Structure formats: C-alpha cells, structure tokens
Coordinates of C-alpha atoms and ligand atoms in Angstrom, one line a residue:
M1 CA -23.2 -25.1 -18.1
T2 CA -23.9 -22.1 -19.3
E3 CA -21.6 -19.7 -21.0
P4 CA -20.8 -17.1 -18.6
S5 CA -21.4 -13.7 -19.6
I6 CA -18.3 -11.5 -19.7
N7 CA -18.0 -7.4 -19.6
Q8 CA -16.9 -6.3 -23.2
E9 CA -13.1 -4.5 -21.0
M10 CA -12.7 -7.5 -19.4
G11 CA -14.1 -9.2 -22.6
A12 CA -10.3 -8.2 -24.2
V13 CA -8.2 -8.7 -21.4
L14 CA -9.4 -12.3 -20.7
K15 CA -8.5 -12.2 -25.3
S16 CA -5.0 -10.7 -24.6
L17 CA -4.9 -13.7 -22.0
G18 CA -5.9 -16.4 -24.9
I19 CA -8.6 -17.0 -22.6
D20 CA -12.0 -17.4 -25.0
S21 CA -13.9 -19.0 -22.3
I22 CA -14.0 -19.1 -19.0
N23 CA -15.3 -22.5 -18.5
P24 CA -11.4 -23.7 -17.8
G25 CA -13.0 -26.9 -19.9
A26 CA -12.5 -31.3 -18.5
S27 CA -9.0 -31.4 -20.0
T28 CA -7.2 -28.9 -18.3
G29 CA -8.3 -31.3 -15.2
S30 CA -10.7 -28.4 -13.4
G31 CA -14.2 -28.0 -12.2
W32 CA -16.8 -26.5 -10.2
F33 CA -18.3 -27.7 -6.7
P34 CA -21.7 -27.9 -5.7
G35 CA -22.3 -25.1 -2.5
T36 CA -24.1 -23.5 -0.6
R37 CA -25.7 -22.2 -3.9
D38 CA -24.9 -23.0 -7.2
R39 CA -23.3 -20.5 -9.8
I40 CA -20.5 -18.1 -8.9
D41 CA -21.1 -13.8 -10.0
S42 CA -17.9 -11.8 -10.3
Y43 CA -18.4 -8.9 -9.8
S44 CA -15.8 -5.6 -10.1
P45 CA -15.6 -3.7 -6.5
V46 CA -14.8 -0.3 -9.5
D47 CA -17.8 -0.4 -11.3
G48 CA -19.8 -3.7 -10.3
S49 CA -20.0 -4.6 -13.3
R50 CA -20.6 -8.7 -13.4
I51 CA -17.1 -10.4 -15.0
A52 CA -18.4 -13.6 -14.6
S53 CA -21.3 -16.1 -14.0
V54 CA -20.7 -19.5 -13.3
E55 CA -22.7 -22.0 -13.1
I56 CA -21.4 -24.9 -10.7
P57 CA -22.3 -28.0 -11.1
G58 CA -22.1 -31.2 -9.3
R59 CA -19.7 -33.3 -7.1
D60 CA -19.0 -35.7 -9.0
V61 CA -16.4 -33.3 -11.0
Y62 CA -14.8 -32.9 -7.8
E63 CA -14.3 -36.9 -7.8
S64 CA -13.0 -36.7 -10.8
V65 CA -10.8 -33.9 -10.9
I66 CA -9.3 -36.4 -7.4
N67 CA -9.6 -38.7 -9.3
T68 CA -7.4 -37.7 -12.0
A69 CA -5.2 -35.8 -9.8
E70 CA -4.0 -38.7 -8.3
K71 CA -2.9 -40.2 -11.5
A72 CA -1.2 -36.8 -12.4
F73 CA 1.1 -37.4 -9.1
A74 CA 1.9 -41.1 -10.3
E75 CA 3.4 -39.5 -13.1
W76 CA 4.9 -36.3 -11.7
Q77 CA 6.9 -37.2 -8.8
L78 CA 8.6 -39.1 -11.4
I79 CA 10.2 -36.6 -14.2
P80 CA 13.1 -35.6 -12.2
A81 CA 13.2 -32.5 -10.0
P82 CA 15.4 -30.3 -12.6
K83 CA 13.0 -31.3 -15.6
R84 CA 10.2 -30.6 -13.2
G85 CA 11.9 -27.5 -12.3
E86 CA 11.8 -26.5 -16.3
I87 CA 9.0 -27.2 -16.2
V88 CA 8.2 -24.1 -13.5
R89 CA 10.1 -22.2 -15.4
Q90 CA 7.9 -21.9 -18.1
L91 CA 5.5 -21.6 -15.8
G92 CA 7.5 -18.1 -15.4
V93 CA 8.1 -16.9 -19.4
E94 CA 4.5 -16.9 -19.8
F95 CA 3.5 -15.1 -16.2
R96 CA 6.1 -12.2 -18.0
N97 CA 3.5 -12.9 -21.4
Y98 CA 1.6 -12.2 -19.7
K99 CA 2.3 -10.2 -16.6
E100 CA -0.2 -6.9 -18.2
P101 CA -3.4 -8.2 -19.4
L102 CA -3.1 -10.9 -16.0
G103 CA -1.9 -7.4 -13.5
K104 CA -4.9 -5.4 -14.7
L105 CA -7.4 -9.1 -14.3
V106 CA -6.3 -8.4 -10.1
S107 CA -6.9 -5.7 -10.2
Y108 CA -9.9 -5.2 -11.5
E109 CA -12.0 -8.5 -10.1
M110 CA -10.5 -8.1 -6.1
G111 CA -10.0 -4.0 -6.8
K112 CA -6.6 -3.1 -5.6
S113 CA -3.6 -0.6 -7.4
I114 CA -2.9 -1.8 -10.7
Q115 CA 1.2 -1.2 -9.9
E116 CA -0.3 -3.9 -7.5
G117 CA -1.9 -6.2 -9.5
L118 CA 1.1 -6.1 -11.8
G119 CA 2.9 -6.2 -8.6
E120 CA 1.6 -9.5 -7.3
V121 CA 2.2 -11.1 -10.9
Q122 CA 5.3 -9.9 -10.4
E123 CA 5.7 -12.6 -7.3
M124 CA 4.7 -14.7 -9.3
I125 CA 7.5 -15.0 -11.7
D126 CA 9.7 -14.3 -9.0
I127 CA 8.2 -18.0 -6.9
C128 CA 9.2 -19.1 -10.8
D129 CA 12.8 -17.8 -11.0
Y130 CA 13.5 -19.2 -7.5
A131 CA 11.8 -22.7 -7.5
V132 CA 14.0 -23.6 -10.6
G133 CA 17.1 -23.2 -8.4
L134 CA 15.2 -24.8 -5.8
S135 CA 14.4 -27.9 -7.8
R136 CA 18.8 -28.2 -8.1
Q137 CA 18.7 -27.8 -4.4
L138 CA 15.8 -30.5 -2.7
S139 CA 19.2 -31.9 -1.3
G140 CA 18.9 -33.7 2.6
F141 CA 21.6 -34.1 5.1
T142 CA 24.0 -36.8 6.1
M143 CA 25.1 -38.0 9.7
H144 CA 27.4 -40.1 10.6
S145 CA 26.5 -43.1 12.4
E146 CA 26.8 -44.7 16.1
R147 CA 27.3 -47.7 15.1
P148 CA 30.1 -48.6 12.6
F149 CA 29.6 -49.8 9.0
H150 CA 27.6 -47.4 9.0
R151 CA 25.1 -45.0 6.5
M152 CA 22.6 -42.2 7.8
Y153 CA 20.9 -39.2 5.8
E154 CA 18.3 -38.0 5.0
Q155 CA 16.0 -37.8 1.7
Y156 CA 12.4 -35.9 0.9
H157 CA 9.8 -37.1 -1.4
P158 CA 7.0 -35.6 -3.2
L159 CA 4.3 -35.8 -0.6
G160 CA 1.4 -35.6 -2.8
P161 CA -1.7 -34.2 -4.1
V162 CA -2.4 -30.5 -2.1
G163 CA -5.3 -28.9 -1.8
I164 CA -4.9 -24.5 -1.5
I165 CA -7.6 -22.6 -0.3
S166 CA -6.2 -19.0 -0.8
A167 CA -8.4 -15.5 0.0
F168 CA -9.1 -12.9 -2.6
N169 CA -6.8 -10.4 -1.1
F170 CA -4.0 -12.1 -3.2
P171 CA -6.2 -14.1 -6.3
I172 CA -2.6 -15.4 -7.9
A173 CA 0.8 -14.3 -6.1
V174 CA -0.9 -17.0 -2.7
W175 CA -1.6 -19.8 -4.8
S176 CA 1.6 -19.4 -6.9
W177 CA 3.9 -19.5 -3.9
N178 CA 2.7 -22.3 -3.3
A179 CA 1.8 -24.0 -6.6
M180 CA 5.1 -23.2 -7.9
I181 CA 7.3 -24.7 -4.9
A182 CA 5.0 -27.9 -4.5
F183 CA 5.4 -28.6 -8.0
V184 CA 9.8 -28.7 -8.7
C185 CA 9.1 -30.9 -5.1
G186 CA 7.2 -33.4 -7.1
D187 CA 3.2 -32.3 -5.9
V188 CA 0.4 -31.9 -7.6
C189 CA -1.6 -29.0 -6.6
I190 CA -6.0 -28.4 -5.8
W191 CA -6.6 -25.5 -6.6
K192 CA -9.9 -24.1 -4.5
P193 CA -9.7 -19.5 -5.0
S194 CA -11.6 -17.2 -2.9
E195 CA -15.5 -16.9 -4.8
K196 CA -14.9 -13.5 -4.5
V197 CA -12.4 -13.5 -7.4
P198 CA -12.3 -16.7 -10.0
L199 CA -11.6 -15.1 -13.0
C200 CA -8.2 -14.7 -12.4
A201 CA -7.8 -17.9 -10.7
I202 CA -9.6 -19.3 -14.3
A203 CA -7.2 -17.4 -16.2
C204 CA -4.3 -18.8 -14.7
Q205 CA -5.6 -22.3 -14.7
K206 CA -5.7 -21.8 -18.3
I207 CA -1.9 -20.1 -18.8
V208 CA -0.2 -23.2 -16.6
A209 CA -2.6 -25.7 -18.1
R210 CA -1.0 -24.3 -21.9
V211 CA 2.6 -25.2 -20.9
F212 CA 2.2 -28.3 -19.1
N213 CA 0.6 -29.7 -22.6
K214 CA 2.8 -27.7 -24.8
N215 CA 5.8 -30.2 -22.4
G216 CA 3.0 -33.2 -22.4
I217 CA 2.6 -33.3 -18.9
P218 CA -0.5 -35.8 -17.9
E219 CA -3.7 -33.9 -16.9
G220 CA -4.5 -33.1 -13.4
V221 CA -0.9 -31.6 -12.3
S222 CA -2.8 -28.3 -11.8
N223 CA -6.1 -27.9 -11.2
L224 CA -9.0 -25.8 -10.2
I225 CA -12.2 -26.6 -8.5
V226 CA -14.4 -23.3 -7.8
G227 CA -17.2 -23.5 -5.2
D228 CA -17.5 -21.7 -2.3
Y229 CA -16.4 -22.2 1.4
E230 CA -18.3 -26.0 0.9
A231 CA -15.4 -26.7 -1.3
G232 CA -12.8 -25.0 0.7
K233 CA -13.7 -27.0 4.0
H234 CA -14.3 -30.7 0.8
L235 CA -10.6 -30.1 1.1
A236 CA -10.2 -29.6 4.5
G237 CA -11.2 -32.6 5.7
D238 CA -10.2 -35.3 2.0
K239 CA -8.3 -37.9 3.5
R240 CA -6.6 -38.1 -0.1
L241 CA -4.6 -34.7 0.4
P242 CA -1.9 -34.6 3.4
L243 CA -1.7 -31.3 3.2
I244 CA -3.6 -28.3 2.7
S245 CA -2.6 -24.6 2.4
A246 CA -4.8 -22.6 3.5
T247 CA -5.0 -18.3 3.1
G248 CA -7.5 -16.2 5.2
S249 CA -9.4 -15.4 7.9
T250 CA -8.5 -16.7 11.3
R251 CA -12.6 -18.0 12.0
M252 CA -11.6 -20.4 8.8
G253 CA -7.9 -20.9 10.0
K254 CA -10.2 -22.7 13.0
S255 CA -11.8 -24.8 11.3
V256 CA -9.3 -26.0 8.3
G257 CA -7.6 -26.4 11.4
E258 CA -9.5 -28.5 12.8
T259 CA -10.7 -30.5 9.9
V260 CA -7.0 -31.4 8.4
G261 CA -5.5 -32.2 12.1
A262 CA -8.3 -34.8 12.7
R263 CA -7.8 -36.7 10.2
L264 CA -4.0 -36.5 11.1
G265 CA -2.7 -34.4 7.9
R266 CA -1.1 -31.7 8.0
S267 CA -1.8 -27.5 7.5
I268 CA 0.4 -24.9 6.7
L269 CA -2.7 -21.5 7.2
E270 CA -1.2 -18.8 6.6
L271 CA -4.5 -16.3 8.5
G272 CA -5.0 -12.4 10.2
G273 CA -2.8 -9.8 10.9
N274 CA -3.2 -7.0 13.2
N275 CA 0.0 -5.4 12.9
A276 CA 1.3 -2.3 14.0
I277 CA 4.8 0.2 13.3
I278 CA 6.3 1.1 16.8
I279 CA 7.2 4.5 16.4
S280 CA 10.5 5.5 18.1
G281 CA 11.1 9.3 20.0
H282 CA 14.7 8.2 17.3
A283 CA 12.7 7.7 14.2
D284 CA 13.3 9.4 10.9
L285 CA 10.1 10.6 10.6
R286 CA 9.3 11.2 7.0
L287 CA 10.8 7.6 6.3
A288 CA 8.3 5.8 9.3
L289 CA 5.7 8.6 7.4
N290 CA 6.0 6.9 4.0
S291 CA 5.9 3.5 5.7
A292 CA 3.0 4.3 8.1
L293 CA 0.9 5.6 5.0
F294 CA 1.5 2.6 2.1
G295 CA 1.4 0.2 4.6
A296 CA -2.4 2.0 6.0
V297 CA -3.6 2.5 3.4
G298 CA -2.5 0.8 0.6
T299 CA -4.4 -2.2 -0.6
A300 CA -7.2 0.1 0.8
G301 CA -6.4 -1.9 3.9
Q302 CA -7.6 -5.2 2.3
R303 CA -3.4 -6.1 2.7
C304 CA -3.2 -9.7 5.7
T305 CA 0.5 -7.6 6.5
T306 CA -1.9 -3.9 6.6
T307 CA -0.5 -1.6 8.9
R308 CA -2.9 -1.4 11.7
R309 CA -2.3 0.5 14.6
L310 CA 1.2 3.1 15.5
I311 CA 2.2 2.2 18.5
I312 CA 4.3 5.8 18.6
H313 CA 6.2 7.5 21.3
D314 CA 5.3 10.9 22.6
S315 CA 8.2 12.7 22.3
V316 CA 7.1 12.8 18.7
F317 CA 3.4 11.8 19.0
D318 CA 2.2 15.1 17.6
E319 CA 4.0 16.5 15.1
F320 CA 3.2 12.2 12.9
R321 CA 0.1 12.9 13.8
D322 CA -0.3 16.5 11.6
R323 CA 1.8 14.8 9.2
L324 CA 0.0 11.9 9.4
V325 CA -3.5 13.9 8.9
H326 CA -1.8 16.3 6.0
A327 CA -1.2 12.8 4.3
Y328 CA -4.2 11.5 4.5
G329 CA -6.1 14.7 3.1
Q330 CA -3.1 14.4 -0.4
L331 CA -5.1 10.5 -0.7
L332 CA -6.8 10.4 -4.6
I333 CA -9.5 7.6 -4.0
G334 CA -10.8 6.4 -7.1
N335 CA -10.5 3.8 -10.1
P336 CA -7.6 1.5 -9.3
L337 CA -7.0 0.7 -13.3
D338 CA -5.9 4.5 -13.0
E339 CA -2.5 4.6 -11.8
T340 CA -2.7 8.3 -10.1
M341 CA -5.5 6.9 -7.5
H342 CA -3.9 6.3 -4.6
V343 CA -7.1 4.2 -2.5
G344 CA -9.4 2.5 -4.3
P345 CA -12.7 0.1 -3.3
L346 CA -13.0 -1.8 -0.6
I347 CA -13.7 -6.1 -1.8
D348 CA -17.5 -5.1 -1.6
K349 CA -20.7 -3.9 0.0
D350 CA -20.3 -6.5 2.5
A351 CA -16.6 -5.3 3.4
V352 CA -18.4 -1.8 3.5
R353 CA -20.7 -2.6 5.8
L354 CA -18.2 -4.4 8.1
F355 CA -15.5 -0.7 7.4
K356 CA -19.0 2.0 8.9
E357 CA -19.5 -1.2 12.1
A358 CA -16.4 -1.1 13.6
L359 CA -16.3 3.0 13.1
K360 CA -19.1 2.8 15.1
K361 CA -18.3 0.5 17.5
I362 CA -14.4 2.9 17.3
K363 CA -16.3 5.0 18.9
Q364 CA -18.3 3.5 21.3
E365 CA -15.4 1.6 23.4
G366 CA -14.0 5.8 23.3
G367 CA -12.2 5.9 19.9
I368 CA -11.6 9.3 19.4
P369 CA -11.3 10.3 15.2
I370 CA -8.7 11.9 14.4
V371 CA -9.9 11.2 10.3
E372 CA -13.5 10.5 9.6
G373 CA -14.3 7.9 7.3
E374 CA -16.4 7.7 5.1
V375 CA -18.5 4.6 2.3
L376 CA -18.3 7.6 -0.6
E377 CA -21.1 7.9 -3.3
G378 CA -22.3 9.9 -6.4
S379 CA -19.7 9.4 -9.6
P380 CA -17.3 7.5 -9.8
Y381 CA -18.4 5.3 -6.7
E382 CA -21.5 4.2 -7.8
S383 CA -19.5 1.1 -7.1
G384 CA -20.9 1.9 -3.3
C385 CA -17.5 -0.1 -2.5
Y386 CA -15.9 2.8 -2.2
V387 CA -14.5 4.7 1.3
K388 CA -12.6 6.9 3.0
P389 CA -9.6 5.3 5.2
A390 CA -9.5 6.6 8.6
I391 CA -7.3 7.8 12.0
Y392 CA -9.2 7.1 15.8
L393 CA -6.2 7.6 18.0
V394 CA -7.3 4.4 20.4
R395 CA -6.3 2.3 23.6
N396 CA -5.0 -0.7 23.1
D397 CA -6.9 -3.1 25.3
Y398 CA -10.3 -1.7 22.9
E399 CA -12.2 -4.7 21.8
M400 CA -12.6 -3.4 17.9
V401 CA -8.4 -2.4 18.2
Q402 CA -7.5 -6.5 18.7
H403 CA -9.5 -7.6 16.0
E404 CA -8.5 -7.7 12.8
T405 CA -11.0 -5.2 11.0
F406 CA -10.1 -5.5 7.1
A407 CA -10.0 -1.6 5.8
P408 CA -8.5 0.7 5.8
I409 CA -8.8 2.5 9.7
L410 CA -5.4 3.1 11.5
Y411 CA -6.0 3.0 15.2
L412 CA -2.6 5.7 17.1
I413 CA -1.4 4.5 20.8
K414 CA 0.6 6.5 22.9
Y415 CA 3.7 4.7 24.4
N416 CA 6.8 6.3 27.2
T417 CA 9.6 3.3 27.3
I418 CA 9.7 1.0 24.7
E419 CA 9.3 -2.2 26.9
E420 CA 6.0 -0.5 27.3
A421 CA 5.6 -0.1 23.6
I422 CA 7.4 -3.9 22.5
R423 CA 4.5 -5.0 25.8
I424 CA 1.7 -2.5 23.9
H425 CA 2.7 -4.2 20.9
N426 CA 2.9 -7.6 20.9
D427 CA -0.7 -7.7 23.1
V428 CA -2.7 -8.8 20.0
P429 CA -3.7 -12.6 19.0
Q430 CA -2.1 -12.7 16.2
G431 CA 1.2 -12.1 15.2
L432 CA 2.1 -11.6 11.5
S433 CA 4.1 -8.4 10.0
S434 CA 5.4 -5.7 13.4
S435 CA 8.5 -2.4 12.5
I436 CA 10.5 -0.5 14.6
M437 CA 11.1 3.1 13.0
S438 CA 14.6 4.3 14.5
N439 CA 18.2 4.5 14.8
N440 CA 18.4 3.4 18.1
L441 CA 20.0 0.6 18.1
R442 CA 19.4 -0.5 22.2
E443 CA 15.9 0.0 21.0
T444 CA 16.0 -1.8 16.9
E445 CA 17.6 -5.0 18.5
L446 CA 15.4 -5.2 21.9
F447 CA 12.7 -5.5 19.1
L448 CA 14.0 -8.1 17.1
S449 CA 15.9 -10.3 20.3
H450 CA 13.4 -13.3 22.0
A451 CA 12.1 -10.2 23.8
G452 CA 10.8 -8.3 21.5
S453 CA 9.0 -8.2 18.1
D454 CA 7.2 -12.2 19.1
C455 CA 5.2 -11.8 15.1
G456 CA 6.1 -13.7 11.9
I457 CA 7.8 -11.2 10.6
A458 CA 9.8 -8.1 12.8
N459 CA 11.2 -5.1 10.3
V460 CA 12.9 -1.8 11.5
N461 CA 12.9 1.1 10.1
I462 CA 9.9 -0.6 6.5
G463 CA 7.2 -1.1 7.5
T464 CA 4.6 -4.2 7.8
S465 CA 3.6 -3.7 4.3
G466 CA 4.5 -7.0 1.9
A467 CA 7.1 -8.7 2.3
E468 CA 10.3 -10.2 -0.9
I469 CA 9.6 -14.0 -1.4
G470 CA 13.7 -14.9 -0.8
G471 CA 12.1 -15.7 2.9
A472 CA 9.2 -17.8 4.6
F473 CA 6.5 -16.3 5.3
G474 CA 3.6 -16.1 8.3
G475 CA 2.8 -15.9 11.4
E476 CA 2.4 -16.6 15.3
K477 CA -0.4 -17.6 17.9
E478 CA -3.6 -16.8 16.2
T479 CA -2.5 -15.7 12.5
G480 CA -1.7 -20.0 12.4
G481 CA 2.3 -20.4 12.8
G482 CA 2.5 -21.5 9.2
R483 CA 5.1 -20.3 6.7
E484 CA 5.4 -20.4 2.7
S485 CA 7.2 -19.5 -0.6
G486 CA 11.3 -19.3 0.3
S487 CA 14.2 -19.9 2.9
D488 CA 13.2 -24.4 3.9
V489 CA 9.4 -24.1 3.4
W490 CA 9.7 -26.0 1.0
K491 CA 10.4 -29.4 3.6
C492 CA 6.5 -28.9 3.9
Y493 CA 5.7 -29.7 0.5
M494 CA 7.7 -33.2 1.0
R495 CA 7.9 -35.8 3.2
R496 CA 10.9 -36.5 5.1
Q497 CA 12.8 -40.4 5.1
T498 CA 15.2 -41.7 7.2
N499 CA 17.7 -44.1 5.7
T500 CA 20.5 -46.5 7.6
I501 CA 21.7 -48.9 5.2
N502 CA 24.4 -50.9 6.8
F503 CA 27.8 -51.7 4.5
G504 CA 29.1 -54.5 7.2
D505 CA 28.5 -58.2 7.7
R506 CA 27.4 -57.8 11.8
I507 CA 23.4 -56.4 12.7
P508 CA 24.9 -54.4 15.3
L509 CA 21.5 -52.9 17.2
A510 CA 21.9 -49.0 17.7
Q511 CA 21.8 -47.9 21.9
G512 CA 24.4 -50.7 22.4
I513 CA 21.2 -53.2 22.4
R514 CA 22.1 -57.1 22.7
F515 CA 20.0 -59.7 21.9
D516 CA 22.0 -62.5 20.9
I517 CA 20.4 -65.7 19.7
G518 CA 22.8 -68.1 19.0
E519 CA 24.0 -69.2 15.7
Ligands
LIG601 P1 -12.1 -16.2 4.2 O1 -11.4 -16.4 5.3 O2 -13.2 -16.1 4.4 O3 -11.9 -16.7 2.9 C1 -10.4 -17.6 2.3 C2 -11.2 -18.9 1.5 O4 -10.8 -19.6 2.7 C3 -11.9 -18.9 0.2 O5 -11.4 -19.4 -0.2 C4 -12.5 -19.4 0.7 O6 -13.9 -20.3 0.3 C5 -12.2 -20.2 1.8 N1 -13.4 -20.5 3.1 C6 -13.7 -20.3 4.4 N2 -14.7 -20.8 5.0 C7 -13.9 -21.8 5.1 C8 -13.8 -23.4 5.9 N3 -15.1 -23.1 6.2 N4 -13.5 -23.1 5.7 C9 -12.4 -23.9 4.0 N5 -11.9 -23.0 3.9 C10 -13.0 -22.1 3.9 O7 -10.6 -14.9 4.1 P2 -11.1 -13.7 3.0 O8 -11.6 -12.4 3.0 O9 -10.9 -14.0 1.4 O10 -9.5 -13.4 3.6 C11 -9.1 -11.8 3.7 C12 -8.2 -12.9 5.2 O11 -7.2 -13.5 4.7 C13 -8.0 -11.3 6.0 O12 -8.4 -12.1 7.6 C14 -6.1 -12.0 5.5 O13 -6.0 -11.2 6.7 C15 -6.0 -13.0 5.7 N6 -5.1 -13.3 4.6 C16 -4.5 -14.1 5.2 C17 -2.4 -14.1 5.0 C18 -1.1 -14.3 4.9 O14 -0.6 -14.9 4.4 N7 -1.2 -14.9 6.6 C19 -2.8 -13.5 3.6 C20 -4.0 -13.4 3.0 C21 -4.4 -12.7 3.4

C-alpha cells in the first residue's frame, strides 16, 4: 500500500483527529477491496483538491477481515449487553471530543456546510446515547401458554456480522445509526462507505478502534472495507453476513435486495426519496417558506429527505412563489466551511452533469423556469461543483418529476382540493418523507390518516428534510421499506427466538392434538 497524499489543510484536521496516516492498518480489522480500479482518490468538491489517494490491495484482505469479524463476533456476543453499551458510551465521548475536526472533515470531503457537518457528528453522539440506554432494554414479551404448567416467552439474540453500505451524502451518520445499535445488540459490523468519502470513514474507524483497543475488545468488532460498488456487491452476496443494511440510490437497492434475497438473507434498504410539502391555503406561509427553503437547497439538494416538490394551493400560489423567488435571490453560494454561506457544492462533476441534464429535460417536457439554475464558474467556484439552485413550474406526471435528481431543483405544482393534493403527493414511485403545512385540523389529520401520505415519514408544519434519531427512519415503495435508527428498529439487528418451557410432568401437545402411545 503506498502512502497516500493528503493536502496540508486536511493534514492538520487529521492530525487533530489523532490520525497520522490514512492506512487504517490490519490491527483495526480494516482493509481495502479490489474493485474496478486499483486506487480510490478522494477529491474535495469545495476546492477540487485531492485529499487522499488509496491503493487497493487484493481480495485476501477481504477474506481476512471477514474471518476476523467472525471470530470477534464469537467473543463480542458473550459480553453482556449493558457492558457493550458502556463501550458505546465511550464512543459517544470520543465523538464529542472530536466533534469539530470530524465535522470539518465531513464538510471538506463531502461539501456540506460546516454546521451540517457538525450536525452529522451530533447525530452520531445522539445515537450513541440512545444505544447506551437501549443496551438495558433489549427485551422480549412473555405470553400465556395454552398448555398447563408451561411458560412461553421470546428473546432476542445477537445476529452476527452485519454489512453496512453507506452513501456519500451522510458519510458517517448513517453508519453510526446502524453500527451503534448493532454493537449493543451484540453484532459486529463491516462497513463499506461510499467511495466518494473514504477519509471520513477512515477517521471514524480510527477513533472507534482506539476505544475498542483501550477496553481490550478483540480486533474485528468494527471493520472497514474501502472499495467501490464491487465491494458493496460482494458484501451483499456474502452468506456469512446475515444482514445487509444498504443506504443509497434505488438502483443500488434493487441490486442489493435481489442479491441478499436470493440467499435468503435480511436487508434494510434506505433508498432514494422524492419528497413533497403540501402548502395549503390554511398554511402559515412564513413557516412554509423556511421549511421549503432549507428543504430544497440545504446540503445543495443532496439529502434523501430533500424537498423536491411543493404542492401549493391555488389561493396562495402566487404569493408563495414570489416570496420563494425573493428568498432564492438572497442565497449565498460558496465554500461550505464559511458559515455565512447557504449553499455549498455538489459532490462531484458527475453530479453537476446530471443537474444540467435534468434541467434540459424538464424544459423539454414543458417545465417553466421560475428561477433558472446554472453551473457557477470562475472564482471561488474553480472546483466546478457549484450550482445555482433552480425552481420550475411543472406537472407531476413529467418523467423528470417522477425521478430523484440529487441536486437543488425544486418543482412547483398547483392544486385546488386537499384530496387532489394528496393524490399528487403520493403519485411518485418513492415514499420517504412528506409534509403538510396547514393550520386546518381536517386537512392535517387527513394527511396523517391511512388515506393520506403514503411515506415512511409524515410531518405537520415542519418540512421534509432531516429527522430525529429517536424515531424509525425510512420509507416505502422504491425507498426500500427499511427502517434505521430509533423506536424498535433494533429488532432488525437481532434474531428472535420463541421459547416454551414445560415445568409439569406431562407432554400435552398444542392445539389439543393427541398422540397416545401406551406406557
Ligand atoms: P449510490 O447508490 O451510488 O451508492 C451508495 C453506496 O452503495 C456506495 O457505497 C456504493 O459504492 C454502493 N453501491 C453502489 N452500487 C452498488 C451495488 N450494485 N451493490 C452494492 N453496493 C453498491 O448512492 P449515492 O450517490 O452514494 O447516494 C445518493 C443516494 O442515496 C440518493 O438516492 C439518496 O436519496 C440515497 N440516500 C438514501 C437515504 C435513506 O435513508 N433513504 C439516506 C442517504 C442517501
């Protein structure tokens, strides 16, 4: 493995993370994976710098990582859950200690604003706290047996090594949503981060490894495989991994779902969204404006929960459109490490190409530009990844509107009745996050009812973007049906066992069946 090149600024950040090399080393149970190329270069979309270049060694490393993980699982699952929780508590302390450099690294490597980078680390801290409490609450039900002198109950056991495939837009938080829960459940993890943000993953792996080592935990509880989609495909097909939790595009999810399903493994799929806010004639337009604005341009439109469609009542359409256009005019686009900026870059030039293509197609379909989007050039946009967010008046049935373009393009659609708004809302293939802005109880309750939003997340008077870790996070239809993070999601990371104990001196069969053999 060659020593990677790291530019000066990131060198300082990595140093403050206690990382002197980006080679995570065999001692942390980490490895790289041979994909379609022999090296992964990480470029910052902020300024175009190459911040790391990692050579990928052979498949034997993958095998040794999985073998180490399997051995580690045998030991880790024997540690009582509250003690595993104690290790996760210490991870939370370390993430607190490293919040600033880690947040900065996220911002620099992925391109989201520094506040969002820090917010992502905060989510990791929050899920650690949540998992610590959970480690004392992994409880099952007891139920009454139909047979005398019998007791029935169910319990949850650790599942095994869990594969985590993550997307570029949340380089570290989504991993932590999975890994911290899996750790307290007694599982070990093998993380395949996005090839676009490997350095963030390496930094986390280093921090985690230090905590595990300090506690004398066997190598291989937390593992990292850096590679491209080939590495992800390999994880999906690996029978030694009973669960694959995959976050990314619907295209990726279909492939992972098929592969894992074919081997009858379990998967948690967290895929693309096409999220809308219904802005009713009864809405507080000030709240609606803030929600729509952050939802549409935050993270430069690169959140799975980004607001992509505004379904606006005819009576407030013109006023709301004008206020929105005015707000778009105030947006500051630039270096996301500068806190005064509202919009940072897209992840790479490929994303910029897709943005441009989407705008062209939407125009061809009849979309009317309200705010023209464009690619920004010259200083300080030399990386070629900065774009001006766009707004289009469209019909919901346009092909591009049905599709998730991972960029800041907002579609406006008019409606007249709440039933029509809900129908338009649900008439897309995806089903992640949804929202209604209204102070009318009849409308808001209808939206939350079975006849309302068909999404995994439905909000009233807050936007679609972002979520708290305490709830189950995920969506329906082409969003994949998976759930991560809080609520009872931990059950996905364990295997359920139903136990029946006979403390009598007879063997009565269930359902009154008799099977008499003379004694
Ligand atoms: P992507 O699908 O290109 O890649 C995601 C991850 O999957 C990467 O690690 C990649 O290497 C891997 N991968 C790609 N193809 C694969 C395959 N066939 N088999 C196995 N692994 C494969 O997505 P991206 O561009 O990194 O992220 C953006 C997408 O992720 C958007 O669609 C966004 O909505 C979605 N996303 C969803 C959620 C959610 O919770 N629903 C959260 C974040 C991002």
